[in-house]
mmCIF file of C-alpha atoms in Angstrom:
data_model
loop_
_atom_site.group_PDB
_atom_site.id
_atom_site.type_symbol
_atom_site.label_atom_id
_atom_site.label_comp_id
_atom_site.label_asym_id
_atom_site.label_seq_id
_atom_site.Cartn_x
_atom_site.Cartn_y
_atom_site.Cartn_z
ATOM 1 C CA MET Q 1 0.000 0.000 0.000
ATOM 2 C CA SER Q 2 1.084 3.555 -0.508
ATOM 3 C CA ILE Q 3 0.452 6.604 1.595
ATOM 4 C CA THR Q 4 -1.554 9.479 0.110
ATOM 5 C CA GLN Q 5 -1.714 13.187 0.935
ATOM 6 C CA THR Q 6 -5.235 12.573 2.246
ATOM 7 C CA ASP Q 7 -3.896 9.914 4.605
ATOM 8 C CA LEU Q 8 -1.436 12.444 5.991
ATOM 9 C CA THR Q 9 -3.687 15.496 6.254
ATOM 10 C CA ARG Q 10 -6.534 13.860 8.156
ATOM 11 C CA ILE Q 11 -4.384 12.617 11.055
ATOM 12 C CA ASN Q 12 -4.813 14.347 14.427
ATOM 13 C CA THR Q 13 -3.884 11.500 16.773
ATOM 14 C CA PHE Q 14 -0.798 9.309 17.092
ATOM 15 C CA VAL Q 15 -0.874 5.978 18.924
ATOM 16 C CA PHE Q 16 2.329 4.053 19.536
ATOM 17 C CA ASP Q 17 3.411 0.714 20.871
ATOM 18 C CA VAL Q 18 6.580 0.883 22.995
ATOM 19 C CA ASP Q 19 8.827 -2.162 22.551
ATOM 20 C CA GLY Q 20 10.064 -2.330 18.973
ATOM 21 C CA VAL Q 21 8.622 1.094 18.100
ATOM 22 C CA LEU Q 22 9.765 3.650 20.675
ATOM 23 C CA THR Q 23 12.581 1.283 21.630
ATOM 24 C CA ASP Q 24 14.739 -1.013 19.540
ATOM 25 C CA GLY Q 25 13.080 -4.045 21.110
ATOM 26 C CA LEU Q 26 16.174 -5.051 23.058
ATOM 27 C CA LEU Q 27 15.731 -5.680 26.759
ATOM 28 C CA TYR Q 28 18.662 -5.493 29.170
ATOM 29 C CA CYS Q 29 17.872 -7.647 32.210
ATOM 30 C CA PHE Q 30 19.800 -7.259 35.447
ATOM 31 C CA ALA Q 31 20.170 -9.730 38.322
ATOM 32 C CA ASP Q 32 17.859 -7.655 40.531
ATOM 33 C CA GLY Q 33 15.053 -8.031 37.963
ATOM 34 C CA GLU Q 34 15.308 -4.522 36.561
ATOM 35 C CA GLN Q 35 14.724 -4.342 32.814
ATOM 36 C CA VAL Q 36 16.211 -1.457 30.867
ATOM 37 C CA ARG Q 37 15.274 -0.126 27.436
ATOM 38 C CA THR Q 38 16.695 2.692 25.359
ATOM 39 C CA PHE Q 39 14.650 5.463 23.756
ATOM 40 C CA ASN Q 40 15.644 7.729 20.874
ATOM 41 C CA ILE Q 41 15.913 11.393 21.843
ATOM 42 C CA LYS Q 42 14.792 12.515 18.356
ATOM 43 C CA ASP Q 43 11.617 10.453 18.670
ATOM 44 C CA GLY Q 44 11.057 12.172 22.008
ATOM 45 C CA PHE Q 45 11.493 15.634 20.507
ATOM 46 C CA ALA Q 46 8.965 14.861 17.762
ATOM 47 C CA ILE Q 47 6.412 13.557 20.274
ATOM 48 C CA LYS Q 48 6.730 16.646 22.467
ATOM 49 C CA HIS Q 49 6.509 18.919 19.418
ATOM 50 C CA ALA Q 50 3.375 17.140 18.174
ATOM 51 C CA ILE Q 51 1.727 17.533 21.580
ATOM 52 C CA GLN Q 52 2.667 21.232 21.675
ATOM 53 C CA GLN Q 53 1.043 21.667 18.260
ATOM 54 C CA GLY Q 54 -2.225 20.142 19.507
ATOM 55 C CA TYR Q 55 -1.982 16.560 18.318
ATOM 56 C CA ARG Q 56 -3.074 13.770 20.626
ATOM 57 C CA VAL Q 57 -0.461 11.158 21.465
ATOM 58 C CA ALA Q 58 -1.305 7.881 23.182
ATOM 59 C CA ILE Q 59 0.624 4.765 24.132
ATOM 60 C CA ILE Q 60 -0.795 1.247 24.197
ATOM 61 C CA THR Q 61 1.690 -1.364 25.372
ATOM 62 C CA GLY Q 62 1.665 -4.821 26.874
ATOM 63 C CA LYS Q 63 4.448 -4.148 29.351
ATOM 64 C CA ASN Q 64 4.176 -2.175 32.579
ATOM 65 C CA GLU Q 65 7.623 -0.981 33.625
ATOM 66 C CA PRO Q 66 8.183 2.025 35.950
ATOM 67 C CA GLY Q 67 11.136 3.281 33.886
ATOM 68 C CA VAL Q 68 9.042 3.320 30.717
ATOM 69 C CA ARG Q 69 6.217 5.141 32.494
ATOM 70 C CA LYS Q 70 8.688 7.758 33.746
ATOM 71 C CA ARG Q 71 10.014 8.360 30.219
ATOM 72 C CA LEU Q 72 6.474 8.749 28.848
ATOM 73 C CA GLU Q 73 5.710 11.280 31.618
ATOM 74 C CA GLN Q 74 8.843 13.232 30.645
ATOM 75 C CA LEU Q 75 7.458 13.423 27.101
ATOM 76 C CA ASN Q 76 4.164 14.867 28.442
ATOM 77 C CA ILE Q 77 2.126 11.939 27.117
ATOM 78 C CA GLU Q 78 -1.080 11.874 29.151
ATOM 79 C CA ASP Q 79 -2.882 8.969 27.490
ATOM 80 C CA VAL Q 80 -0.783 5.983 28.561
ATOM 81 C CA PHE Q 81 -2.175 2.464 28.676
ATOM 82 C CA MET Q 82 0.346 -0.026 30.060
ATOM 83 C CA GLY Q 83 -0.008 -3.729 30.848
ATOM 84 C CA VAL Q 84 -2.631 -4.055 28.111
ATOM 85 C CA GLU Q 85 -3.488 -7.568 26.965
ATOM 86 C CA GLU Q 86 -6.247 -6.637 24.495
ATOM 87 C CA LYS Q 87 -5.040 -3.629 22.507
ATOM 88 C CA VAL Q 88 -8.154 -3.495 20.309
ATOM 89 C CA GLU Q 89 -10.453 -3.098 23.301
ATOM 90 C CA THR Q 90 -8.246 -0.402 24.818
ATOM 91 C CA PHE Q 91 -8.015 1.428 21.483
ATOM 92 C CA GLU Q 92 -11.773 1.311 20.871
ATOM 93 C CA ASN Q 93 -12.504 2.572 24.398
ATOM 94 C CA TYR Q 94 -9.936 5.346 23.986
ATOM 95 C CA VAL Q 95 -11.271 6.700 20.689
ATOM 96 C CA TYR Q 96 -14.862 6.430 21.926
ATOM 97 C CA MET Q 97 -14.180 8.230 25.219
ATOM 98 C CA GLN Q 98 -12.137 10.967 23.504
ATOM 99 C CA GLY Q 99 -14.523 11.384 20.558
ATOM 100 C CA ILE Q 100 -11.802 10.518 18.042
ATOM 101 C CA HIS Q 101 -12.704 9.068 14.662
ATOM 102 C CA PRO Q 102 -10.451 6.032 13.985
ATOM 103 C CA ALA Q 103 -9.772 7.335 10.450
ATOM 104 C CA THR Q 104 -7.876 10.267 12.003
ATOM 105 C CA VAL Q 105 -5.477 8.010 13.934
ATOM 106 C CA ALA Q 106 -1.973 7.004 12.882
ATOM 107 C CA TYR Q 107 -0.931 3.858 14.758
ATOM 108 C CA MET Q 108 2.631 2.579 14.715
ATOM 109 C CA GLY Q 109 3.195 -1.018 15.743
ATOM 110 C CA ASP Q 110 5.771 -3.672 15.007
ATOM 111 C CA ASP Q 111 4.411 -7.142 15.750
ATOM 112 C CA MET Q 112 1.348 -9.384 16.089
ATOM 113 C CA PRO Q 113 -0.115 -7.759 19.235
ATOM 114 C CA ASP Q 114 -0.575 -4.614 17.083
ATOM 115 C CA PHE Q 115 -2.094 -6.344 14.035
ATOM 116 C CA GLU Q 116 -5.810 -6.082 14.856
ATOM 117 C CA VAL Q 117 -5.749 -2.550 16.214
ATOM 118 C CA MET Q 118 -3.746 -1.315 13.226
ATOM 119 C CA GLN Q 119 -6.528 -2.497 10.928
ATOM 120 C CA ARG Q 120 -8.934 -0.118 12.679
ATOM 121 C CA CYS Q 121 -6.871 3.046 12.085
ATOM 122 C CA GLY Q 122 -6.714 5.563 9.287
ATOM 123 C CA LEU Q 123 -2.966 5.249 8.856
ATOM 124 C CA ARG Q 124 -1.123 2.032 9.684
ATOM 125 C CA ALA Q 125 2.600 2.547 10.216
ATOM 126 C CA CYS Q 126 5.557 0.446 11.283
ATOM 127 C CA PRO Q 127 9.331 0.644 11.706
ATOM 128 C CA ALA Q 128 11.617 -0.779 9.001
ATOM 129 C CA ASP Q 129 12.350 -3.837 11.145
ATOM 130 C CA ALA Q 130 8.727 -4.718 11.939
ATOM 131 C CA ALA Q 131 7.425 -8.242 11.456
ATOM 132 C CA ASP Q 132 6.624 -9.041 7.826
ATOM 133 C CA ASN Q 133 2.869 -9.411 8.418
ATOM 134 C CA ILE Q 134 2.802 -5.936 9.979
ATOM 135 C CA LYS Q 135 4.696 -4.466 7.035
ATOM 136 C CA GLU Q 136 2.165 -6.056 4.666
ATOM 137 C CA ILE Q 137 -0.790 -4.167 6.208
ATOM 138 C CA SER Q 138 1.054 -0.875 6.757
ATOM 139 C CA THR Q 139 0.375 2.202 4.642
ATOM 140 C CA PHE Q 140 3.666 3.663 5.862
ATOM 141 C CA VAL Q 141 6.837 1.655 6.485
ATOM 142 C CA SER Q 142 9.526 3.851 8.002
ATOM 143 C CA THR Q 143 13.009 3.818 6.547
ATOM 144 C CA ARG Q 144 14.220 3.665 10.161
ATOM 145 C CA LYS Q 145 14.151 0.845 12.693
ATOM 146 C CA GLY Q 146 12.222 0.862 15.949
ATOM 147 C CA GLY Q 147 13.932 2.996 18.573
ATOM 148 C CA ARG Q 148 16.075 4.553 15.853
ATOM 149 C CA GLY Q 149 13.913 7.407 14.597
ATOM 150 C CA ALA Q 150 10.890 5.617 13.081
ATOM 151 C CA VAL Q 151 8.498 7.572 15.294
ATOM 152 C CA ARG Q 152 10.165 10.884 14.397
ATOM 153 C CA GLU Q 153 9.960 10.080 10.687
ATOM 154 C CA LEU Q 154 6.222 9.373 10.887
ATOM 155 C CA ILE Q 155 5.386 12.423 12.996
ATOM 156 C CA GLU Q 156 7.514 14.736 10.884
ATOM 157 C CA LYS Q 157 6.000 13.436 7.623
ATOM 158 C CA ILE Q 158 2.445 14.003 8.852
ATOM 159 C CA MET Q 159 3.132 17.376 10.423
ATOM 160 C CA LYS Q 160 4.963 18.644 7.332
ATOM 161 C CA ALA Q 161 1.979 17.618 5.189
ATOM 162 C CA GLN Q 162 -0.185 19.732 7.494
ATOM 163 C CA ASP Q 163 2.287 22.652 7.702
ATOM 164 C CA THR Q 164 2.622 22.228 11.477
ATOM 165 C CA TRP Q 165 6.247 21.041 11.676
#
């Protein structure tokens, strides 16, 4: 599939997975049980800029780690759903409660837990290193890998199309 100008100009909400999208998917596990991930600072800048320009940004992720939550707070993301087993249900409740039309949502995911929810969004996006079945349904495949600027590329592309970058 290819992305159109219409796809880009109707987006007002970004929804992201964390592991494999905002991070590179690697997990550093320490003896005390702490799990550490790395986030890309350029992705963070783009998220904060989008929020400042009035876009909604939400996170739906299966994990529930305090360090991840802290990073998302630093980025001023208010709509954070962690420890989610059923992403579709969470997504549908979110758009309903916020009065968001699913066609105005860009969702970036990287693997099977994102598959169903991506099919309900206006713009389906993924990092360059996403699972093949996710790439197949995506209208936008980033040239960058998860945790390496894929989020920034998507946000910047949409905001430039809307003259808000």
